[in-house]
PDB file of C-alpha atoms in Angstrom:
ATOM      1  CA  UNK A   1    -177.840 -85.458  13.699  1.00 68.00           C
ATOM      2  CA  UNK A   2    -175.941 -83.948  16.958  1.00 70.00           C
ATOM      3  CA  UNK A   3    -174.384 -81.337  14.982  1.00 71.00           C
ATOM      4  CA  UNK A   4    -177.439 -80.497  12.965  1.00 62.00           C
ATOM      5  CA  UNK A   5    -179.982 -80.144  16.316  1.00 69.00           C
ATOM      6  CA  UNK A   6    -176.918 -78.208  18.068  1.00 73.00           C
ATOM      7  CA  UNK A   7    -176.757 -75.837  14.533  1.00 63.00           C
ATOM      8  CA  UNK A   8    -180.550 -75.450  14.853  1.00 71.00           C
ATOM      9  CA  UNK A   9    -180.641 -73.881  18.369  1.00 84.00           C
ATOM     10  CA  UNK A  10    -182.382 -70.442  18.429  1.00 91.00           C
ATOM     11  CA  UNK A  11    -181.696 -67.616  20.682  1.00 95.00           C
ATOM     12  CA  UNK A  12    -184.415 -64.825  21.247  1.00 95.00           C
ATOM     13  CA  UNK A  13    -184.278 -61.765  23.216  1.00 95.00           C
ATOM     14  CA  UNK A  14    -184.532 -61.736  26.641  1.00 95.00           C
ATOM     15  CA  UNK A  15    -187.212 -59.085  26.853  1.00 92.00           C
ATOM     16  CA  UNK A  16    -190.050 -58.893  24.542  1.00 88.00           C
ATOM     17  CA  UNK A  17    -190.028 -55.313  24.101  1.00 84.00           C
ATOM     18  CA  UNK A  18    -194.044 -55.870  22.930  1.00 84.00           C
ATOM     19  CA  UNK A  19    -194.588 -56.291  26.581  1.00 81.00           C
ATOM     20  CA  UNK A  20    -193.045 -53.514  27.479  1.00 76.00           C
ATOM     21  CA  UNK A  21    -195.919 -51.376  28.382  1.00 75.00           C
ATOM     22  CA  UNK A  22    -197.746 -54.209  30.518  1.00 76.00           C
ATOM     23  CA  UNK A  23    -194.533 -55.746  32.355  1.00 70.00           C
ATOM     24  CA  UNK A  24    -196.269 -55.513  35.567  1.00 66.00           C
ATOM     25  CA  UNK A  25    -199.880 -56.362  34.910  1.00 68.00           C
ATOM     26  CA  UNK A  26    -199.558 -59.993  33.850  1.00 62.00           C
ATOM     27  CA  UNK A  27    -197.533 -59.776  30.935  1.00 68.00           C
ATOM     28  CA  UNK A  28    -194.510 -61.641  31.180  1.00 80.00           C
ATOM     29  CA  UNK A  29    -191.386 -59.722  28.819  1.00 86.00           C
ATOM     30  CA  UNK A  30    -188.524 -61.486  30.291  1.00 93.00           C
ATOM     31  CA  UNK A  31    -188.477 -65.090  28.022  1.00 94.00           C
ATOM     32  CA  UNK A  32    -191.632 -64.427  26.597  1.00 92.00           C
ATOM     33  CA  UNK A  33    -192.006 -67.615  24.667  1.00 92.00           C
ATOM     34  CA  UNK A  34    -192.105 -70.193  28.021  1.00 92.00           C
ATOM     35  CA  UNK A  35    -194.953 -70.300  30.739  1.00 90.00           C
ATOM     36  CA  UNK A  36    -194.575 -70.691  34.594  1.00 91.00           C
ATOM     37  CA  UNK A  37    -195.371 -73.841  36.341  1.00 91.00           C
ATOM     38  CA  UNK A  38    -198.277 -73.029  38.560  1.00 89.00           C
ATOM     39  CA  UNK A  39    -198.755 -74.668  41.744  1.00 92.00           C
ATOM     40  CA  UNK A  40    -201.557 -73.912  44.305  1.00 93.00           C
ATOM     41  CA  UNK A  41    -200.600 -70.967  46.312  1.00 94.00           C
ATOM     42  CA  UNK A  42    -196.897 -70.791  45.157  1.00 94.00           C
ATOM     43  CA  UNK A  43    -194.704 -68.208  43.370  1.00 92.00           C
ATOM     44  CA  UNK A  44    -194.967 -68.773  39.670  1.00 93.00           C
ATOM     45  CA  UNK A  45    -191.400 -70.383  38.285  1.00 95.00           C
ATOM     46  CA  UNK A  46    -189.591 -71.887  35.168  1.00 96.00           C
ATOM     47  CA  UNK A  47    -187.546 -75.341  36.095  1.00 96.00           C
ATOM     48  CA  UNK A  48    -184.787 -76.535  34.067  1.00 97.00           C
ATOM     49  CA  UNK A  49    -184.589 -79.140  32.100  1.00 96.00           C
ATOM     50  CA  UNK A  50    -188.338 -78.297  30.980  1.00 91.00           C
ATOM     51  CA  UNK A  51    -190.549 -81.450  30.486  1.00 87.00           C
ATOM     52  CA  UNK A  52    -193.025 -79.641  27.849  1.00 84.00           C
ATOM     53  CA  UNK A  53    -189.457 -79.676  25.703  1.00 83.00           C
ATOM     54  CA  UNK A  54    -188.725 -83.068  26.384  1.00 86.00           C
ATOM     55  CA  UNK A  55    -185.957 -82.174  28.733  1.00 92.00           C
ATOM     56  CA  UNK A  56    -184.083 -79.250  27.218  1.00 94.00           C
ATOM     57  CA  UNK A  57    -181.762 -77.284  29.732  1.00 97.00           C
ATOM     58  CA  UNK A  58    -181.496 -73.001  29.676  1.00 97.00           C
ATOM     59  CA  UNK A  59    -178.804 -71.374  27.950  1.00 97.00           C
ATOM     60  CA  UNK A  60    -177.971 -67.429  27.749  1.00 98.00           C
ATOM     61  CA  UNK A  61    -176.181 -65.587  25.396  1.00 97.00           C
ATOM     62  CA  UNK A  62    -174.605 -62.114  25.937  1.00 96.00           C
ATOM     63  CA  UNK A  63    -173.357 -60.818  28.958  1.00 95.00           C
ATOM     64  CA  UNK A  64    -173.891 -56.915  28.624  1.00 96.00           C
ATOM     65  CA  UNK A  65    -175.298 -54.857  31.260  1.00 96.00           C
ATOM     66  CA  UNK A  66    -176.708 -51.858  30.095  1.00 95.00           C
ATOM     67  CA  UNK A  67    -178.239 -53.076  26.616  1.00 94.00           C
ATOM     68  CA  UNK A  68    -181.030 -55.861  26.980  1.00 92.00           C
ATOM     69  CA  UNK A  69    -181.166 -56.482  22.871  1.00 92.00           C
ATOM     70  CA  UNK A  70    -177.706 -57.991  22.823  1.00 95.00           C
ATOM     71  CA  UNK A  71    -178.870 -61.076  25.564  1.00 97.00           C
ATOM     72  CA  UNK A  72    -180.933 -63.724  24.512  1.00 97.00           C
ATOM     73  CA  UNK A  73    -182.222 -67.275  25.430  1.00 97.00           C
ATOM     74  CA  UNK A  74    -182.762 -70.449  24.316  1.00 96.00           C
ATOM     75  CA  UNK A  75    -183.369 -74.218  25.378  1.00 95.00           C
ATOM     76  CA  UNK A  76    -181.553 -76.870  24.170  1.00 94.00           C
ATOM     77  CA  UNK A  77    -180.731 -80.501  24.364  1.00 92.00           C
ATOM     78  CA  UNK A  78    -177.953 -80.949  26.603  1.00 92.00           C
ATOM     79  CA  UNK A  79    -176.292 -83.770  23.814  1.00 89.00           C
ATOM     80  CA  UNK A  80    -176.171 -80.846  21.384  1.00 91.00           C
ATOM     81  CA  UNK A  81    -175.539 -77.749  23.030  1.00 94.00           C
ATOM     82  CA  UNK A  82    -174.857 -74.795  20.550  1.00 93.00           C
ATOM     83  CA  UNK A  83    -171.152 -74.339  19.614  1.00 90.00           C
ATOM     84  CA  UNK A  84    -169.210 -73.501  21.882  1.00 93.00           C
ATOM     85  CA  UNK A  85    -170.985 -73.741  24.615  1.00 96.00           C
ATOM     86  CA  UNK A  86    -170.152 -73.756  28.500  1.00 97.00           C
ATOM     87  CA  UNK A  87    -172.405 -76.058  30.294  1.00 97.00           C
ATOM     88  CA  UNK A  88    -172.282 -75.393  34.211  1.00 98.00           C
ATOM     89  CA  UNK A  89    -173.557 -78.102  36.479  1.00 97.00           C
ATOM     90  CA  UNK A  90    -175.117 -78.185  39.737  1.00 97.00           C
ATOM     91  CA  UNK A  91    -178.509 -76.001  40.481  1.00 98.00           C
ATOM     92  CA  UNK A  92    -178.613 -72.489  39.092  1.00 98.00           C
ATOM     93  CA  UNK A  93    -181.168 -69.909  40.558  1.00 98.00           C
ATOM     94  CA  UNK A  94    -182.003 -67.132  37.777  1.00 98.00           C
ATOM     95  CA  UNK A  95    -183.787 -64.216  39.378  1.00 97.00           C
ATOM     96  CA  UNK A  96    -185.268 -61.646  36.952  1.00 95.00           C
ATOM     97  CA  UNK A  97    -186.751 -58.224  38.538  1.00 94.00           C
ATOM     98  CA  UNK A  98    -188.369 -55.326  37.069  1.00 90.00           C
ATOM     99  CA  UNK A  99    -187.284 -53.251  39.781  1.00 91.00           C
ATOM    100  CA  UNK A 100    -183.923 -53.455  41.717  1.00 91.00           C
ATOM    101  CA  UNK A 101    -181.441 -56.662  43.527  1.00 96.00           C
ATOM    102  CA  UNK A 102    -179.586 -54.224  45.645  1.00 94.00           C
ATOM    103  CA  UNK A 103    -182.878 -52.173  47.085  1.00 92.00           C
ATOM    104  CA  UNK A 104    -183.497 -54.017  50.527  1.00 91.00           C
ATOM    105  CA  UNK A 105    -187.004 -54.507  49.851  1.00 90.00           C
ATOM    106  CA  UNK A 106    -187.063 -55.449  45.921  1.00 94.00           C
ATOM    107  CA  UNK A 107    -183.995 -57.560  46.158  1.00 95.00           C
ATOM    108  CA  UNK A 108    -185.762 -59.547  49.133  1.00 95.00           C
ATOM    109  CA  UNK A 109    -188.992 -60.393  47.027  1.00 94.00           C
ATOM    110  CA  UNK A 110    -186.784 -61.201  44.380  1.00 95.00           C
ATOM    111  CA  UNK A 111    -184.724 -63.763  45.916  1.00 96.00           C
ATOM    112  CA  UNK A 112    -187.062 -64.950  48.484  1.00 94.00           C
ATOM    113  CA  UNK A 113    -189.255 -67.151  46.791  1.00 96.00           C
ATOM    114  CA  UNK A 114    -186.011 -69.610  46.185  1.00 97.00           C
ATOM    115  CA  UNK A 115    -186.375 -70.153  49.811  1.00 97.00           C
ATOM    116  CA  UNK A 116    -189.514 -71.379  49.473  1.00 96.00           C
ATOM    117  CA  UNK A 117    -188.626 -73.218  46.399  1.00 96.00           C
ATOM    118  CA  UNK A 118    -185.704 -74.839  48.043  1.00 97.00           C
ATOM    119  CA  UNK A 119    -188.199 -75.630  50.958  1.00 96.00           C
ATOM    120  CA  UNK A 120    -190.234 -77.971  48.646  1.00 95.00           C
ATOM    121  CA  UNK A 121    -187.382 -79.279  46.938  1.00 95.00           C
ATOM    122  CA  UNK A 122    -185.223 -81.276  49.632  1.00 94.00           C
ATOM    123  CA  UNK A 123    -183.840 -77.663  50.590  1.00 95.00           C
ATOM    124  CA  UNK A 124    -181.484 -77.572  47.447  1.00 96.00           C
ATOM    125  CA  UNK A 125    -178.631 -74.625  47.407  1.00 97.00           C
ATOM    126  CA  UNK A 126    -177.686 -73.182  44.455  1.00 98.00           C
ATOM    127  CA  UNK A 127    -174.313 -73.474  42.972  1.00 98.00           C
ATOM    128  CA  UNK A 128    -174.641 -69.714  41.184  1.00 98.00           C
ATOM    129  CA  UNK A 129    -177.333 -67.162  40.970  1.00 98.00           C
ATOM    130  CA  UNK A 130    -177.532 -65.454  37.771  1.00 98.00           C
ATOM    131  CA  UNK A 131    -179.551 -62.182  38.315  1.00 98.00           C
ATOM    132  CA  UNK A 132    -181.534 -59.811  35.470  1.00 97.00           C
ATOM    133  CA  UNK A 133    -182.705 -56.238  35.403  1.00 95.00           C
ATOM    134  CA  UNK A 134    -185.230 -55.584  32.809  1.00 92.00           C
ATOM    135  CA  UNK A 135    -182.759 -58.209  30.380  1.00 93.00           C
ATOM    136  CA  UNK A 136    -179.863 -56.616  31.340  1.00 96.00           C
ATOM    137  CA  UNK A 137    -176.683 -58.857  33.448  1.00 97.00           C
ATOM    138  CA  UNK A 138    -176.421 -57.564  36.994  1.00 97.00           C
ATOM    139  CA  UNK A 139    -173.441 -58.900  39.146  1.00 96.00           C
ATOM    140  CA  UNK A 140    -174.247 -57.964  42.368  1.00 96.00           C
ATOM    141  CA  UNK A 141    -177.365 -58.145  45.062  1.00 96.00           C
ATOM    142  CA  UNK A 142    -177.730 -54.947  47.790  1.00 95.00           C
ATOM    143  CA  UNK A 143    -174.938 -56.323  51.053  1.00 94.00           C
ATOM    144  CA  UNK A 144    -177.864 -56.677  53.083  1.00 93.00           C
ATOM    145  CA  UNK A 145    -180.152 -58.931  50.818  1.00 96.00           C
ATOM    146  CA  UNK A 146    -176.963 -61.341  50.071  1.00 96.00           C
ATOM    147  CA  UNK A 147    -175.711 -61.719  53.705  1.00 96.00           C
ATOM    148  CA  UNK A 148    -179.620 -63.022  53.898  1.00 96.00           C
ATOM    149  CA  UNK A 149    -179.499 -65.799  51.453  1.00 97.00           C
ATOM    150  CA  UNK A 150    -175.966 -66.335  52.428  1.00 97.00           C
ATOM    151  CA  UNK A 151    -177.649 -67.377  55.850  1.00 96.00           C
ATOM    152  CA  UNK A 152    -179.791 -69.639  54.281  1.00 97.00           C
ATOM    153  CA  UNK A 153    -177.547 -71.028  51.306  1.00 97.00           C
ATOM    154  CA  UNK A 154    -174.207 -70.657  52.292  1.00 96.00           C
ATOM    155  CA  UNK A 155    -172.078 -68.755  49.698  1.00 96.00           C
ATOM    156  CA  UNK A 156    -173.247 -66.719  47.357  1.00 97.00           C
ATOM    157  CA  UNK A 157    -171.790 -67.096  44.173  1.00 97.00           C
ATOM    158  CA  UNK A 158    -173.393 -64.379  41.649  1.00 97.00           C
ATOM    159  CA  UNK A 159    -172.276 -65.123  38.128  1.00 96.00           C
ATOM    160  CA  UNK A 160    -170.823 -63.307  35.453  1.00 94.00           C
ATOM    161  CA  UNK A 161    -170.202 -64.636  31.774  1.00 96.00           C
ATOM    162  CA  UNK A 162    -166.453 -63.909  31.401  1.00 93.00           C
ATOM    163  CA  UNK A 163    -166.860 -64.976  27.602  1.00 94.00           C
ATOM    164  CA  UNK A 164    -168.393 -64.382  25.256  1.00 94.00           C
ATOM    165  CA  UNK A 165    -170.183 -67.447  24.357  1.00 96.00           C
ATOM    166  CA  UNK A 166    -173.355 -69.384  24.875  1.00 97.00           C
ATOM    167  CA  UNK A 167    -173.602 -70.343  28.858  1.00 98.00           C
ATOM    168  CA  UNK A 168    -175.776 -73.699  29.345  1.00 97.00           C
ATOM    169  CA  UNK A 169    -177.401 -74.738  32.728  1.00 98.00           C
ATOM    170  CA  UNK A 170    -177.222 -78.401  33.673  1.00 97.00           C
ATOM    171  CA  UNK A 171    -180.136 -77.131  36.470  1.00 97.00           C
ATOM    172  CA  UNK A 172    -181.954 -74.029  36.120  1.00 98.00           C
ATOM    173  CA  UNK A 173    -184.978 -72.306  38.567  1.00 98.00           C
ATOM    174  CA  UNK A 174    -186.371 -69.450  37.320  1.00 97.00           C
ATOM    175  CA  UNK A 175    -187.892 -66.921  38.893  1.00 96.00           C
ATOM    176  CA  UNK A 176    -189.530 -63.982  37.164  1.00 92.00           C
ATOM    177  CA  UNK A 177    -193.318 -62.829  39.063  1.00 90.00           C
ATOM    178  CA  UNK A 178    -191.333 -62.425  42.669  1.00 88.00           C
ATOM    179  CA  UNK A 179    -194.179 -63.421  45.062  1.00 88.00           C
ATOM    180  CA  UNK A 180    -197.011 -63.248  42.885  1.00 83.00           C
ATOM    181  CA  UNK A 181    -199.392 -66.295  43.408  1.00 85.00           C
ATOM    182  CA  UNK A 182    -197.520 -66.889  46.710  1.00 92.00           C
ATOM    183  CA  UNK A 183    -200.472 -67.761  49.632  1.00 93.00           C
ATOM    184  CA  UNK A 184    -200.237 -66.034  52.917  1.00 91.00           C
ATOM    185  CA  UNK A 185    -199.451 -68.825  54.690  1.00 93.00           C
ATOM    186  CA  UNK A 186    -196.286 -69.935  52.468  1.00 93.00           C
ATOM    187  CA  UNK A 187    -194.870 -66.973  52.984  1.00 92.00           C
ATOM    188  CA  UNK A 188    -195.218 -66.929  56.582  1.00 91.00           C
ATOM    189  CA  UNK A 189    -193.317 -70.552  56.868  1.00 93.00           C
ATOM    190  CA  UNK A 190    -190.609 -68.441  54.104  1.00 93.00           C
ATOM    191  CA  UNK A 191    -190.106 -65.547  56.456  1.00 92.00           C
ATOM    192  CA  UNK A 192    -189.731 -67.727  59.535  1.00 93.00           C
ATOM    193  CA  UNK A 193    -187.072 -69.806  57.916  1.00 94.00           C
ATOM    194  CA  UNK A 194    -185.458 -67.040  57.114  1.00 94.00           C
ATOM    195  CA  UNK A 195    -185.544 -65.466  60.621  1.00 93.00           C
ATOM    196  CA  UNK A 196    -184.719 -68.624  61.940  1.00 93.00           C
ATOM    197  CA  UNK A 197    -181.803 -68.742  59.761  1.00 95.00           C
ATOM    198  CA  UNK A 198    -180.572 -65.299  59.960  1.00 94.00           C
ATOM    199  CA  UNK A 199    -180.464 -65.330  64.141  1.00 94.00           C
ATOM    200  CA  UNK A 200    -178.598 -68.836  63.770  1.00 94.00           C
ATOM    201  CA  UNK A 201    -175.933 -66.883  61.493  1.00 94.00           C
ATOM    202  CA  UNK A 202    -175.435 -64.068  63.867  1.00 93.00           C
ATOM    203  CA  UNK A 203    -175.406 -66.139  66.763  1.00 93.00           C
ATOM    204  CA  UNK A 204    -178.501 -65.102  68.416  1.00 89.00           C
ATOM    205  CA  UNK A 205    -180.799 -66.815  70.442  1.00 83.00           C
ATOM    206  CA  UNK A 206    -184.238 -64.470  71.234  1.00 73.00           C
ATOM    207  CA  UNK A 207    -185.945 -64.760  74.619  1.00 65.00           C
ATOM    208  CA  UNK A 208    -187.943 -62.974  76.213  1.00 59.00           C
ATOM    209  CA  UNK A 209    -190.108 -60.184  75.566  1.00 44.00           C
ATOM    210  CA  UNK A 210    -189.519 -57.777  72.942  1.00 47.00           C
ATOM    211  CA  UNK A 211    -189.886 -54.184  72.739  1.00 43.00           C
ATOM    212  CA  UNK A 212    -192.006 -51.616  69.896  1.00 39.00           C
ATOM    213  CA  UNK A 213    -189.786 -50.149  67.321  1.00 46.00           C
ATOM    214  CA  UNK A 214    -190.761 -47.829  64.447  1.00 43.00           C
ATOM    215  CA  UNK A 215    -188.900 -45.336  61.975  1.00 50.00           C
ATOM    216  CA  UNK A 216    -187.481 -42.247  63.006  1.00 53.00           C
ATOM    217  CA  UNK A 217    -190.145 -40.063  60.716  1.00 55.00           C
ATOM    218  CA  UNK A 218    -192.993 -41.506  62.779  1.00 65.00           C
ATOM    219  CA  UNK A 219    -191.326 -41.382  66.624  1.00 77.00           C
ATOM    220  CA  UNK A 220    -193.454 -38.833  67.769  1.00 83.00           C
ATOM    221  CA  UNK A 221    -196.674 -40.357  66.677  1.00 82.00           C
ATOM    222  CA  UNK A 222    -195.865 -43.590  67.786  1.00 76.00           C
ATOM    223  CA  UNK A 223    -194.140 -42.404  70.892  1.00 84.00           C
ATOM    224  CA  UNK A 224    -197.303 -40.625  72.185  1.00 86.00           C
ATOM    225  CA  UNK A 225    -199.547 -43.896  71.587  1.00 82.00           C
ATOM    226  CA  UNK A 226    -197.118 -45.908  73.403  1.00 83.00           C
ATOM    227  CA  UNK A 227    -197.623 -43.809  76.303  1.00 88.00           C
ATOM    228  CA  UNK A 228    -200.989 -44.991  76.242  1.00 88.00           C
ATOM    229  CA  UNK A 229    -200.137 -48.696  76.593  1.00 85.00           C
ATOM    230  CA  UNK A 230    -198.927 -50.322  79.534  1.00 86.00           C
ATOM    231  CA  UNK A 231    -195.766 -52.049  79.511  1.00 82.00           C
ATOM    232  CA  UNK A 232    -194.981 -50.480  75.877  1.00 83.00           C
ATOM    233  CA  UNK A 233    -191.275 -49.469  75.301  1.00 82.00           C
ATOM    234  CA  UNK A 234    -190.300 -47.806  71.988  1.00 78.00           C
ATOM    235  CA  UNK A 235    -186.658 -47.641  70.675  1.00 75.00           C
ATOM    236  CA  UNK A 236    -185.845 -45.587  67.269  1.00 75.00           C
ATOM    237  CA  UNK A 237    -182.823 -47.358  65.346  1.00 71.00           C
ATOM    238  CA  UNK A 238    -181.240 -46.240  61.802  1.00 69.00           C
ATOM    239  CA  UNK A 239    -180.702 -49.282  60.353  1.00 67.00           C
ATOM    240  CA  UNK A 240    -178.005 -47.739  58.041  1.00 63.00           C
ATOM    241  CA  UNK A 241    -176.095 -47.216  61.145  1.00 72.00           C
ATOM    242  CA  UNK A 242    -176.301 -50.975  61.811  1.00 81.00           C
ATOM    243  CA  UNK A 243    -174.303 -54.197  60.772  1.00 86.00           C
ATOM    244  CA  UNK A 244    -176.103 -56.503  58.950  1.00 85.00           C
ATOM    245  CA  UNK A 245    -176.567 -58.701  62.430  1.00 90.00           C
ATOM    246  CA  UNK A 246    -177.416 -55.635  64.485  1.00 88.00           C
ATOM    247  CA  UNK A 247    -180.279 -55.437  61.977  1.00 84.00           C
ATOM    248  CA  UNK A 248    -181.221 -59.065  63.093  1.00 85.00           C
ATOM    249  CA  UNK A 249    -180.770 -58.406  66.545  1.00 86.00           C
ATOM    250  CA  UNK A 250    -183.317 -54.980  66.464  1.00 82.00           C
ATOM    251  CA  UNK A 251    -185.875 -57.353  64.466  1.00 78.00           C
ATOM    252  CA  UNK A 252    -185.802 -59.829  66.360  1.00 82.00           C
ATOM    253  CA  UNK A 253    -186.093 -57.859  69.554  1.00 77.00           C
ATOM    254  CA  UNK A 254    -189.404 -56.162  67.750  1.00 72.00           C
ATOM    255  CA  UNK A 255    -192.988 -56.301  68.518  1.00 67.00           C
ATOM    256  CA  UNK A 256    -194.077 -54.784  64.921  1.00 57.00           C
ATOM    257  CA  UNK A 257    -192.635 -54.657  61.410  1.00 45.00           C
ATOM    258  CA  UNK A 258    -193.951 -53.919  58.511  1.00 44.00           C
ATOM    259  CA  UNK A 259    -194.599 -56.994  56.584  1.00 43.00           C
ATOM    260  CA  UNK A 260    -192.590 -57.471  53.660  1.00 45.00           C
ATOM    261  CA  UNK A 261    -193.342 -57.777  49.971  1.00 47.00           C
ATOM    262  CA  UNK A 262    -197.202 -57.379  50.857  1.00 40.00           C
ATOM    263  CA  UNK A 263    -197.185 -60.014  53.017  1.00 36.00           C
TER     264      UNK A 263
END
């Protein structure tokens, strides 16, 4: 019976290319076939071993990069895992984007709800992240965007299949809407964590008052109103030009920011 259920596992593609046109107006076209859990004013996510399968964990197939119709997905009982497949335990966090993990902005509302699902979840770490671009493998997140969740998580282990075989999750969160759903104030207790965090890693501790910052395309506009305001100091900062905890230090040292992910 083992052999037979393991034998009857089915892989489909990871993105429904029927979706294709409506990817980012409801339509889900990254594992079509399974719906979010929906919780009140929380990102929408998948959470391996599903109950509504009676406890089937997440495998992938394929490991290609550039060609979404050679990786697929399935669920599976972890007794009879398709042939030879390697089961990896621990927590896995799979983040799907339509847009980009190594853009500062679209990698952060990627990978930020996992914060807040760790939050709710006796602030579990992840023992990989697996990341997707429209179906396709992608092995790294932007420098700035990892040192992030490395503040948070620890090490950041990003996973490539070396084989070519069926990979099995013993734990699996998946995350494919970003912040969508996500209430105001749930992101607000996200972001703090994660300033919290980020100062603690580069050793900072903020007091005091803190001075206006904007971009250097807007420093005459914004210089001219601050000249207006008592008390209102503006510094103009390239954040290219700055280490990751520079970048912490300016922020945290800032007034206002534009809020992130349309918070």
């Amino acid at each position: 019976m083992t052999a037979k259920l393991s034998d009857s596992v089915i892989f489909l593609p990871l993105q429904d290319l029927r979706f294709r046109e409506t990817a980012t107006k409801g339509n889900t076209w990254f594992m079509s076939s399974l719906n979010d859990t929906h919780e009140e004013n929380e990102a929408q996510h998948l959470y391996f071993p599903l109950k509504a399968s009676k406890g089937r964990v997440l495998c992938f197939k394929g490991r290609d990069t550039k060609d979404e119709t050679k990786n697929s997905y399935a669920s599976a009982w972890r007794e009879s895992l398709p042939e030879s497949a390697i089961l990896l335990e621990g927590v896995t966090f799979v983040s799907y984007t339509y847009y980009d993990h190594t853009n500062l902005w679209h990698g952060l509302c990627a990978v930020a709800p996992f914060v807040r699902w760790s939050m709710k979840n006796e602030c579990l770490k992840p023992a990989r992240w697996v990341l997707f671009h429209w179906g396709e493998l992608r092995l790294r997140m932007g420098s700035w965007v990892q040192q992030l969740m490395q503040a948070n998580f620890g090490e950041v282990k990003v996973k490539g299949f070396d084989r070519d075989v069926p990979y099995c999750f013993e734990k699996a969160v998946v995350m494919r809407h970003e912040m969508s759903q996500m209430g105001q104030e749930n992101k607000l207790k996200k972001f703090d964590l994660l300033r919290c965090k980020a100062r603690s890693y580069c050793g900072i501790n903020p007091a005091g008052s803190r001075p206006f910052k904007n971009a250097t395309a807007v420093t005459d506009i914004f210089a001219k109103e601050c000249a207006r305001v008592e008390g209102c100091i503006l510094h103009v900062v390239q954040s290219e030009d700055l280490s990751f905890c520079d970048q912490v230090k300016v922020l945290t040292n800032t007034d206002i920011v534009a809020s992130p992910c349309g918070a």
